[in-house]
């Protein structure tokens, strides 16, 4: 463990002229916080834990831009991740100068990687903590305040499983549930295993107890989360553990939707496909990272599967679950990728017919084997290939969405999913296959609440969403909608919802960078 302190008195004087030390008697109970999250779903989940820890310590959430404590939960996957962090820290420097007592904390993967570098480059930072000790944040903030020196604490292995920590969940109707942390893979483009550590699995009973507690609070949908979610069970020697967990979720009364992200093709077995097909509340959606369609590139990436195996998985999923929507991750321009290799990626995209794809131009990441490989592809070549891939996937996504025209869908109403909803008198939500659906409100007396379920007919298809502008066929009030209403301070049975809706909601798909912790 690294546990160091850097005097802040001099650096505060240098970096924040005119600022005063924190007054005696200031405590967490009069202080506010803001958390800025970058990267993958695991970071989003960790931020909910950080918020819970701070609120348990008496802090109050404040996203207005003038919080007393600003926490950066960072990602280290992309090449420019550190530039983005230091740019944001630089913008906060004058803000802190005019805000006596303000504190800045940096955590997450970049903090785990850079450690003391952060304080040396940005001496106005008060706390640096890693991926393995997020539970230490309130104590480190208080220690930095009292001692007036930066606190840097990085642990090399997990001290407390994050799911045992307090949480402040953004959504009352959908929740992340972590089944494992860490990753045992050695992909040459990915730095995450070095920062998150080896895979650590929770026991099934502990996971199910958390799910049952969430359902009791009104949650209808859970997403099982792990860096390599279908490798779950490897730590306690049960290769069938993930399929068993999916089936056990099907026995939880009141749990209507189960999703998971992200699996790895190497570990994706037929028992998982059977569990998906045979468990009523496991949704017909699957995120299956491809990364490349070329066997040669997959070998260089150390991906331990090849094109034939990947397409075989897709075929078996479609056979068992015909309506499944399958998404993926693809990296363009990995070192050594030739035109022929790239054509193999396009071939897989045409064959798999993904409903959507997170596509990335390869980005060097110091500390990964790929960063020093021969055959780095020129930027202009990568850009041209990337544009061709995006154009092909857009064409396929649109065609796949047009196949939904006329279908009747049950949509779990969300908040914050449609930026133009208010102007267009619409609300938005997710179909069972996770497609985004914008639906018209019409003249119905009752307006759905986030967490309620509406039945609608699809009338229009775009590449990235569906529209249902006809009348809502049915509205089902749910406990999740009641929980949402309670958060707003409204009666559970209230019929109105302001269309100036907040911009937080269900755990939405995060366009994370390739190689990130939940994109296997």
Coordinates of C-alpha atoms in Angstrom, one line a residue:
X1 CA 0.0 0.0 0.0
X2 CA 1.2 3.5 -0.7
X3 CA 0.2 6.0 2.0
X4 CA 1.9 9.3 1.7
X5 CA 1.3 12.9 2.6
X6 CA 2.4 16.1 0.8
X7 CA 2.3 19.4 2.6
X8 CA -0.4 21.6 1.1
X9 CA 0.2 24.8 3.0
X10 CA 2.9 26.0 0.6
X11 CA 1.2 24.6 -2.5
X12 CA -2.1 26.2 -1.5
X13 CA -0.3 29.5 -1.1
X14 CA 1.2 29.1 -4.5
X15 CA -1.7 27.7 -6.4
X16 CA -4.6 29.5 -4.7
X17 CA -3.5 33.1 -3.8
X18 CA -5.8 34.7 -1.4
X19 CA -7.4 31.5 -0.2
X20 CA -7.8 30.9 3.5
X21 CA -7.4 27.6 5.4
X22 CA -10.5 25.7 6.4
X23 CA -12.0 27.3 9.4
X24 CA -12.0 25.3 12.7
X25 CA -15.2 23.5 13.3
X26 CA -16.1 23.0 9.6
X27 CA -17.3 19.4 9.2
X28 CA -18.9 17.1 6.7
X29 CA -22.4 18.0 7.9
X30 CA -22.2 21.4 6.4
X31 CA -20.4 20.4 3.2
X32 CA -21.5 19.5 -0.3
X33 CA -20.0 17.1 -2.9
X34 CA -20.0 16.5 -6.6
X35 CA -18.7 13.4 -8.4
X36 CA -17.5 13.5 -12.0
X37 CA -17.3 10.0 -13.5
X38 CA -15.4 8.9 -16.6
X39 CA -15.2 5.5 -18.2
X40 CA -17.0 2.2 -17.8
X41 CA -20.0 0.9 -16.0
X42 CA -17.8 -0.3 -13.1
X43 CA -16.8 3.4 -12.6
X44 CA -20.4 4.4 -12.6
X45 CA -21.1 1.7 -10.0
X46 CA -18.1 2.8 -7.9
X47 CA -19.4 6.4 -8.1
X48 CA -22.7 5.3 -6.6
X49 CA -20.7 3.8 -3.7
X50 CA -18.6 6.9 -3.3
X51 CA -21.8 9.0 -3.1
X52 CA -23.2 6.7 -0.5
X53 CA -20.0 6.9 1.6
X54 CA -20.0 10.7 1.4
X55 CA -23.7 11.0 2.3
X56 CA -23.3 8.5 5.2
X57 CA -20.5 10.9 6.4
X58 CA -23.0 13.8 6.2
X59 CA -22.1 15.4 2.9
X60 CA -24.9 16.7 0.6
X61 CA -25.0 16.2 -3.2
X62 CA -24.6 19.3 -5.2
X63 CA -24.2 19.4 -9.0
X64 CA -24.6 23.1 -9.4
X65 CA -20.8 23.6 -9.9
X66 CA -20.0 25.1 -6.5
X67 CA -19.6 22.0 -4.3
X68 CA -17.2 22.0 -1.4
X69 CA -15.7 18.6 -2.4
X70 CA -15.2 17.6 -6.1
X71 CA -14.3 13.9 -6.7
X72 CA -12.9 12.7 -10.1
X73 CA -13.5 9.0 -10.6
X74 CA -11.1 8.4 -13.5
X75 CA -10.6 6.0 -16.4
X76 CA -7.1 5.1 -17.7
X77 CA -8.0 3.3 -20.9
X78 CA -7.7 6.0 -23.5
X79 CA -4.4 7.7 -24.5
X80 CA -5.7 11.1 -23.6
X81 CA -7.2 10.2 -20.3
X82 CA -4.5 11.9 -18.3
X83 CA -4.7 15.1 -20.4
X84 CA -8.4 15.2 -19.8
X85 CA -7.9 14.9 -16.1
X86 CA -5.2 17.5 -15.8
X87 CA -7.2 19.9 -18.0
X88 CA -10.2 19.5 -15.7
X89 CA -8.0 19.9 -12.6
X90 CA -6.5 23.1 -14.2
X91 CA -10.0 24.6 -14.6
X92 CA -10.7 23.9 -11.0
X93 CA -7.6 25.7 -9.7
X94 CA -9.0 29.2 -9.8
X95 CA -12.3 27.9 -8.5
X96 CA -10.6 26.5 -5.5
X97 CA -8.7 29.8 -5.0
X98 CA -12.0 31.6 -4.6
X99 CA -13.6 28.9 -2.5
X100 CA -12.0 28.6 0.9
X101 CA -12.1 25.1 2.3
X102 CA -12.8 23.4 -1.1
X103 CA -11.2 20.0 -1.5
X104 CA -10.4 18.0 -4.7
X105 CA -10.1 14.2 -4.7
X106 CA -8.9 12.0 -7.6
X107 CA -9.7 8.2 -7.6
X108 CA -10.3 5.4 -10.1
X109 CA -8.0 3.7 -12.6
X110 CA -5.8 6.7 -13.5
X111 CA -5.2 7.4 -9.8
X112 CA -4.2 3.8 -9.3
X113 CA -1.8 4.1 -12.2
X114 CA -0.3 7.6 -11.6
X115 CA -0.3 7.8 -7.8
X116 CA 2.1 10.5 -6.6
X117 CA 2.3 12.0 -10.1
X118 CA -1.1 13.6 -9.7
X119 CA -0.1 15.6 -6.7
X120 CA 3.2 16.7 -8.2
X121 CA 1.5 17.9 -11.4
X122 CA -1.6 19.3 -9.6
X123 CA -0.5 20.3 -6.1
X124 CA -3.9 21.7 -5.3
X125 CA -5.3 18.2 -5.2
X126 CA -6.1 17.1 -1.6
X127 CA -6.7 13.4 -1.9
X128 CA -5.6 10.6 -4.3
X129 CA -7.1 7.1 -3.8
X130 CA -7.1 4.0 -5.9
X131 CA -9.6 1.4 -7.2
X132 CA -9.1 -1.0 -4.2
X133 CA -9.8 1.5 -1.4
X134 CA -12.7 3.6 -2.4
X135 CA -14.1 3.1 1.1
X136 CA -11.3 5.3 2.5
X137 CA -12.5 8.5 0.8
X138 CA -14.3 10.3 3.7
X139 CA -11.4 9.5 6.1
X140 CA -8.8 10.8 3.6
X141 CA -10.8 14.0 3.1
X142 CA -11.0 14.7 6.8
X143 CA -7.3 13.8 7.3
X144 CA -6.3 16.2 4.5
X145 CA -8.4 18.9 6.0
X146 CA -7.0 18.6 9.5
X147 CA -3.4 18.1 8.5
X148 CA -3.5 20.5 5.6
X149 CA -1.5 18.2 3.4
X150 CA -2.4 16.0 0.5
X151 CA -3.3 12.4 1.3
X152 CA -2.2 9.7 -1.2
X153 CA -3.4 6.2 -0.4
X154 CA -3.2 3.4 -2.9
X155 CA -3.7 -0.3 -2.1
X156 CA -2.4 -3.1 -4.3
X157 CA -5.3 -5.4 -3.7
X158 CA -8.9 -5.2 -2.7
X159 CA -9.5 -4.3 0.9
X160 CA -13.3 -4.3 1.0
X161 CA -15.6 -5.5 -1.7
X162 CA -17.4 -2.4 -3.0
X163 CA -20.8 -3.9 -2.7
X164 CA -20.5 -3.9 1.1
X165 CA -20.2 -0.1 1.1
X166 CA -23.1 2.4 1.4
X167 CA -24.6 3.5 -1.9
X168 CA -26.6 6.3 -3.4
X169 CA -28.2 4.9 -6.5
X170 CA -29.1 7.3 -9.2
X171 CA -32.1 5.3 -10.3
X172 CA -35.0 4.0 -8.0
X173 CA -36.1 1.5 -10.7
X174 CA -32.9 0.0 -12.2
X175 CA -29.6 -0.9 -10.5
X176 CA -26.1 -2.3 -11.1
X177 CA -25.2 -5.3 -9.1
X178 CA -21.5 -6.2 -9.1
X179 CA -20.8 -10.0 -9.3
X180 CA -17.0 -9.7 -9.5
X181 CA -14.2 -7.2 -9.7
X182 CA -10.9 -7.5 -11.5
X183 CA -9.9 -9.5 -14.6
X184 CA -7.6 -12.5 -15.3
X185 CA -7.2 -11.8 -19.0
X186 CA -4.0 -10.4 -20.5
X187 CA -5.3 -8.6 -23.6
X188 CA -2.4 -6.6 -25.0
X189 CA -4.3 -3.4 -25.6
X190 CA -5.8 -3.2 -22.0
X191 CA -4.3 -1.7 -18.9
X192 CA -7.3 -2.4 -16.7
X193 CA -6.3 -5.8 -15.2
X194 CA -3.1 -4.1 -13.9
X195 CA -5.3 -1.5 -12.2
X196 CA -8.3 -3.5 -11.0
X197 CA -6.3 -6.6 -10.1
X198 CA -7.1 -10.3 -10.4
X199 CA -10.7 -11.4 -10.5
X200 CA -12.5 -11.5 -7.1
X201 CA -15.9 -13.1 -7.1
X202 CA -18.8 -12.5 -4.6
X203 CA -20.6 -15.5 -3.3
X204 CA -24.0 -16.2 -5.0
X205 CA -26.0 -15.9 -1.8
X206 CA -24.6 -12.5 -1.2
X207 CA -25.5 -11.3 -4.7
X208 CA -29.0 -12.7 -4.5
X209 CA -29.5 -11.0 -1.1
X210 CA -28.6 -7.7 -2.6
X211 CA -30.9 -8.2 -5.5
X212 CA -33.8 -9.1 -3.2
X213 CA -33.2 -6.0 -1.1
X214 CA -33.2 -3.9 -4.2
X215 CA -36.5 -5.4 -5.4
X216 CA -38.0 -4.7 -2.0
X217 CA -37.1 -1.1 -2.5
X218 CA -38.9 -1.0 -5.9
X219 CA -36.2 -1.9 -8.4
X220 CA -37.5 -3.7 -11.5
X221 CA -34.3 -4.1 -13.5
X222 CA -30.8 -5.2 -12.5
X223 CA -27.7 -5.4 -14.5
X224 CA -25.1 -7.9 -13.4
X225 CA -21.7 -6.3 -13.6
X226 CA -18.2 -7.6 -13.9
X227 CA -15.0 -7.0 -15.9
X228 CA -15.5 -10.4 -17.4
X229 CA -19.0 -11.3 -16.1
X230 CA -19.3 -14.8 -17.5
X231 CA -16.0 -15.9 -16.0
X232 CA -17.9 -15.5 -12.6
X233 CA -17.2 -18.5 -10.4
X234 CA -13.6 -19.1 -11.5
X235 CA -12.3 -18.0 -8.1
X236 CA -14.4 -20.7 -6.3
X237 CA -14.0 -23.3 -9.0
X238 CA -17.5 -23.5 -10.6
X239 CA -17.5 -22.9 -14.3
X240 CA -21.3 -23.1 -14.4
X241 CA -21.7 -20.4 -11.7
X242 CA -22.9 -17.7 -14.0
X243 CA -25.6 -19.7 -15.7
X244 CA -26.8 -20.8 -12.3
X245 CA -26.8 -17.2 -11.2
X246 CA -29.0 -16.2 -14.1
X247 CA -31.5 -18.9 -13.4
X248 CA -31.5 -18.0 -9.7
X249 CA -32.4 -14.4 -10.7
X250 CA -35.4 -15.9 -12.4
X251 CA -36.7 -17.0 -9.0
X252 CA -36.6 -13.6 -7.4
X253 CA -40.2 -12.5 -7.1
X254 CA -40.8 -9.0 -8.4
X255 CA -37.6 -8.8 -10.5
X256 CA -38.8 -8.2 -14.1
X257 CA -35.6 -7.5 -16.1
X258 CA -32.1 -9.0 -15.8
X259 CA -29.2 -7.9 -18.0
X260 CA -25.5 -8.4 -17.7
X261 CA -22.3 -6.9 -19.1
X262 CA -19.8 -7.7 -20.3
X263 CA -19.1 -11.3 -21.3
X264 CA -15.9 -12.5 -23.0
X265 CA -16.3 -14.9 -26.0
X266 CA -13.7 -17.2 -24.5
X267 CA -15.9 -18.0 -21.5
X268 CA -19.3 -17.7 -23.1
X269 CA -20.7 -21.3 -23.0
X270 CA -23.9 -22.9 -24.2
X271 CA -25.2 -23.2 -20.6
X272 CA -25.3 -19.4 -20.4
X273 CA -27.3 -19.3 -23.7
X274 CA -29.7 -21.9 -22.4
X275 CA -30.1 -19.9 -19.1
X276 CA -30.8 -16.7 -21.1
X277 CA -33.4 -18.5 -23.3
X278 CA -35.2 -20.4 -20.5
X279 CA -35.2 -17.7 -17.7
X280 CA -38.2 -15.5 -18.2
X281 CA -36.8 -12.3 -16.8
X282 CA -33.4 -12.5 -18.5
X283 CA -33.8 -10.0 -21.3
X284 CA -33.1 -10.8 -25.0
X285 CA -30.1 -8.5 -25.2
X286 CA -26.4 -9.3 -25.3
X287 CA -23.2 -7.3 -25.5
X288 CA -20.5 -9.5 -27.0
X289 CA -17.2 -7.7 -27.6
X290 CA -15.5 -8.6 -30.9
X291 CA -12.6 -6.2 -31.0
X292 CA -11.4 -7.6 -34.4
X293 CA -12.6 -10.1 -37.0
X294 CA -9.1 -11.0 -38.1
X295 CA -7.6 -14.2 -36.5
X296 CA -4.1 -12.7 -36.8
X297 CA -5.1 -9.5 -35.0
X298 CA -7.1 -11.4 -32.4
X299 CA -3.9 -13.5 -31.7
X300 CA -1.8 -10.3 -31.4
X301 CA -4.5 -8.9 -29.0
X302 CA -4.2 -12.2 -27.0
X303 CA -8.0 -12.6 -27.3
X304 CA -8.0 -16.5 -27.1
X305 CA -10.9 -17.0 -29.6
X306 CA -11.0 -16.7 -33.4
X307 CA -13.6 -15.6 -36.0
X308 CA -15.2 -19.0 -36.4
X309 CA -15.8 -19.4 -32.6
X310 CA -17.2 -15.9 -32.3
X311 CA -19.7 -16.3 -35.2
X312 CA -20.6 -19.7 -33.8
X313 CA -21.6 -18.0 -30.5
X314 CA -23.7 -15.4 -32.4
X315 CA -25.4 -18.1 -34.4
X316 CA -26.3 -20.2 -31.3
X317 CA -27.7 -17.2 -29.5
X318 CA -29.9 -16.2 -32.5
X319 CA -31.1 -19.8 -32.7
X320 CA -32.1 -20.0 -29.1
X321 CA -33.3 -16.3 -28.8
X322 CA -34.5 -15.2 -32.2
X323 CA -35.4 -11.7 -31.1
X324 CA -32.1 -11.0 -29.3
X325 CA -30.4 -7.6 -30.0
X326 CA -26.7 -8.1 -30.0
X327 CA -24.2 -5.3 -29.6
X328 CA -20.4 -5.3 -29.7
X329 CA -17.0 -3.4 -29.3
X330 CA -14.6 -3.1 -32.2
X331 CA -11.1 -1.6 -32.3
X332 CA -9.9 -0.3 -35.7
X333 CA -6.2 0.1 -36.5
X334 CA -4.6 -2.2 -33.9
X335 CA -0.8 -2.5 -34.6
X336 CA -0.1 -4.8 -37.5
X337 CA -3.7 -4.6 -38.9
X338 CA -3.6 -4.9 -42.7
X339 CA -6.3 -4.1 -45.2
X340 CA -7.0 -7.8 -45.4
X341 CA -7.4 -8.0 -41.6
X342 CA -9.8 -5.0 -41.6
X343 CA -11.9 -6.7 -44.4
X344 CA -12.3 -9.6 -42.0
X345 CA -13.7 -7.3 -39.4
X346 CA -16.2 -6.0 -41.9
X347 CA -17.1 -9.6 -42.9
X348 CA -18.0 -10.4 -39.2
X349 CA -20.0 -7.2 -38.9
X350 CA -22.0 -8.2 -42.0
X351 CA -22.5 -11.8 -40.8
X352 CA -23.4 -10.9 -37.1
X353 CA -25.7 -8.0 -38.0
X354 CA -25.2 -6.2 -34.7
X355 CA -28.0 -3.9 -33.6
X356 CA -25.3 -1.5 -32.5
X357 CA -21.5 -1.2 -31.9
X358 CA -19.1 0.8 -29.8
X359 CA -16.4 1.5 -32.4
X360 CA -12.9 2.9 -31.5
X361 CA -9.8 3.9 -33.2
X362 CA -6.8 2.1 -31.6
X363 CA -5.2 4.3 -28.9
X364 CA -1.8 3.7 -27.5
X365 CA -1.8 3.2 -23.8
X366 CA 1.5 3.4 -22.0
X367 CA 2.1 0.2 -19.9
X368 CA 0.4 -2.1 -22.4
X369 CA 2.3 -4.5 -24.7
X370 CA 0.5 -3.1 -27.7
X371 CA 1.9 0.4 -27.2
X372 CA 5.4 -0.8 -28.2
X373 CA 4.4 -3.3 -30.9
X374 CA 5.8 -2.9 -34.4
X375 CA 3.4 -2.0 -37.2
X376 CA 1.6 1.0 -35.7
X377 CA -1.0 2.0 -38.3
X378 CA -0.8 5.5 -39.7
X379 CA -3.6 7.8 -38.4
X380 CA -5.0 8.6 -41.8
X381 CA -5.3 4.9 -42.5
X382 CA -7.1 4.2 -39.2
X383 CA -9.4 7.1 -39.8
X384 CA -10.4 5.9 -43.3
X385 CA -11.1 2.3 -42.0
X386 CA -13.0 3.7 -39.0
X387 CA -15.3 5.7 -41.3
X388 CA -16.0 2.7 -43.4
X389 CA -16.8 0.6 -40.4
X390 CA -19.1 3.2 -38.9
X391 CA -21.0 3.6 -42.2
X392 CA -21.5 -0.1 -42.5
X393 CA -22.7 -0.5 -39.0
X394 CA -25.0 2.5 -39.3
X395 CA -26.6 0.8 -42.3
X396 CA -27.0 -2.5 -40.5
X397 CA -28.3 -0.9 -37.3
X398 CA -31.0 1.1 -39.3
X399 CA -32.0 -2.1 -41.2
X400 CA -32.3 -4.1 -38.0
X401 CA -34.4 -1.3 -36.4
X402 CA -36.7 -1.1 -39.4
X403 CA -37.5 -4.8 -38.7
X404 CA -39.1 -3.6 -35.5
X405 CA -41.7 -1.5 -37.3
X406 CA -45.3 -2.4 -36.3
X407 CA -44.1 -4.5 -33.2
X408 CA -45.8 -4.0 -29.9
X409 CA -43.3 -3.5 -27.1
X410 CA -43.4 -3.2 -23.4
X411 CA -41.2 -0.2 -22.5
X412 CA -39.7 0.5 -19.1
X413 CA -40.1 4.3 -18.8
X414 CA -36.8 6.1 -18.0
X415 CA -35.8 9.6 -17.3
X416 CA -33.0 11.5 -19.0
X417 CA -33.0 9.1 -22.1
X418 CA -34.5 11.5 -24.6
X419 CA -32.9 15.0 -24.9
X420 CA -35.8 16.3 -27.1
X421 CA -38.6 14.6 -25.2
X422 CA -40.0 17.8 -23.7
X423 CA -40.1 19.7 -27.0
X424 CA -41.7 16.8 -28.7
X425 CA -44.2 15.8 -26.0
X426 CA -42.6 12.4 -25.6
X427 CA -41.1 10.2 -23.0
X428 CA -38.5 7.5 -23.4
X429 CA -37.6 4.1 -22.2
X430 CA -36.1 0.7 -23.0
X431 CA -37.6 -2.2 -24.8
X432 CA -36.9 -5.7 -23.4
X433 CA -34.0 -6.0 -26.0
X434 CA -32.6 -2.7 -24.6
X435 CA -33.5 -0.7 -27.7
X436 CA -34.2 3.0 -26.9
X437 CA -37.9 3.9 -27.6
X438 CA -39.3 7.4 -27.7
X439 CA -43.1 7.3 -27.3
X440 CA -45.8 10.0 -27.6
X441 CA -47.8 11.1 -24.7
X442 CA -51.0 11.8 -26.7
X443 CA -54.0 13.0 -24.7
X444 CA -54.0 10.3 -22.1
X445 CA -55.2 11.5 -18.7
X446 CA -52.5 9.6 -16.9
X447 CA -48.9 10.3 -17.6
X448 CA -46.4 7.5 -17.0
X449 CA -43.7 7.9 -14.4
X450 CA -40.1 6.7 -14.8
X451 CA -40.3 3.1 -13.6
X452 CA -43.7 2.5 -15.0
X453 CA -44.2 0.2 -18.0
X454 CA -46.1 1.3 -21.1
X455 CA -47.2 -0.9 -24.1
X456 CA -46.7 0.9 -27.4
X457 CA -46.6 0.2 -31.2
X458 CA -43.4 1.1 -33.1
X459 CA -44.1 3.6 -35.9
X460 CA -40.7 4.8 -37.0
X461 CA -37.1 3.5 -36.9
X462 CA -33.8 5.4 -36.9
X463 CA -30.4 3.8 -36.6
X464 CA -30.1 4.4 -32.9
X465 CA -33.7 4.5 -31.6
X466 CA -37.3 3.6 -32.3
X467 CA -40.4 5.9 -32.1
X468 CA -43.9 5.0 -31.1
X469 CA -46.1 8.0 -31.9
X470 CA -49.4 6.3 -31.7
X471 CA -51.6 6.1 -28.6
X472 CA -50.2 4.2 -25.6
X473 CA -51.9 0.9 -25.6
X474 CA -51.5 0.2 -21.9
X475 CA -50.0 1.8 -18.8
X476 CA -48.9 -0.3 -15.9
X477 CA -48.2 1.5 -12.6
X478 CA -45.4 -0.2 -10.8
X479 CA -43.7 -0.2 -7.4
X480 CA -40.7 1.2 -9.3
X481 CA -42.8 4.2 -10.4
X482 CA -44.0 4.6 -6.8
X483 CA -40.3 4.7 -5.7
X484 CA -39.6 7.3 -8.3
X485 CA -42.5 9.4 -7.2
X486 CA -41.4 9.1 -3.5
X487 CA -38.0 10.5 -4.5
X488 CA -39.7 13.5 -6.0
X489 CA -41.8 14.0 -2.9
X490 CA -45.0 13.2 -4.8
X491 CA -47.9 10.9 -3.9
X492 CA -47.2 7.3 -5.2
X493 CA -50.5 7.4 -7.1
X494 CA -50.0 10.8 -8.7
X495 CA -50.8 11.1 -12.4
X496 CA -48.6 13.9 -13.4
X497 CA -45.0 14.1 -14.4
X498 CA -43.2 17.3 -15.4
X499 CA -41.7 17.1 -18.9
X500 CA -38.8 19.1 -17.6
X501 CA -37.4 15.9 -16.3
X502 CA -34.1 15.4 -14.5
X503 CA -31.2 14.0 -16.5
X504 CA -30.4 11.0 -14.3
X505 CA -32.1 7.7 -14.6
X506 CA -31.6 4.0 -15.3
X507 CA -28.0 2.7 -15.7
X508 CA -27.8 3.6 -19.4
X509 CA -25.4 1.9 -21.8
X510 CA -22.0 3.7 -21.5
X511 CA -20.0 4.2 -24.6
X512 CA -16.8 3.2 -22.9
X513 CA -13.4 2.9 -24.4
X514 CA -12.1 -0.3 -25.8
X515 CA -10.4 -2.5 -23.3
X516 CA -12.2 -0.9 -20.4
X517 CA -13.1 -3.0 -17.4
X518 CA -16.6 -4.0 -18.4
X519 CA -15.9 -4.3 -22.2
X520 CA -14.1 -7.6 -22.4

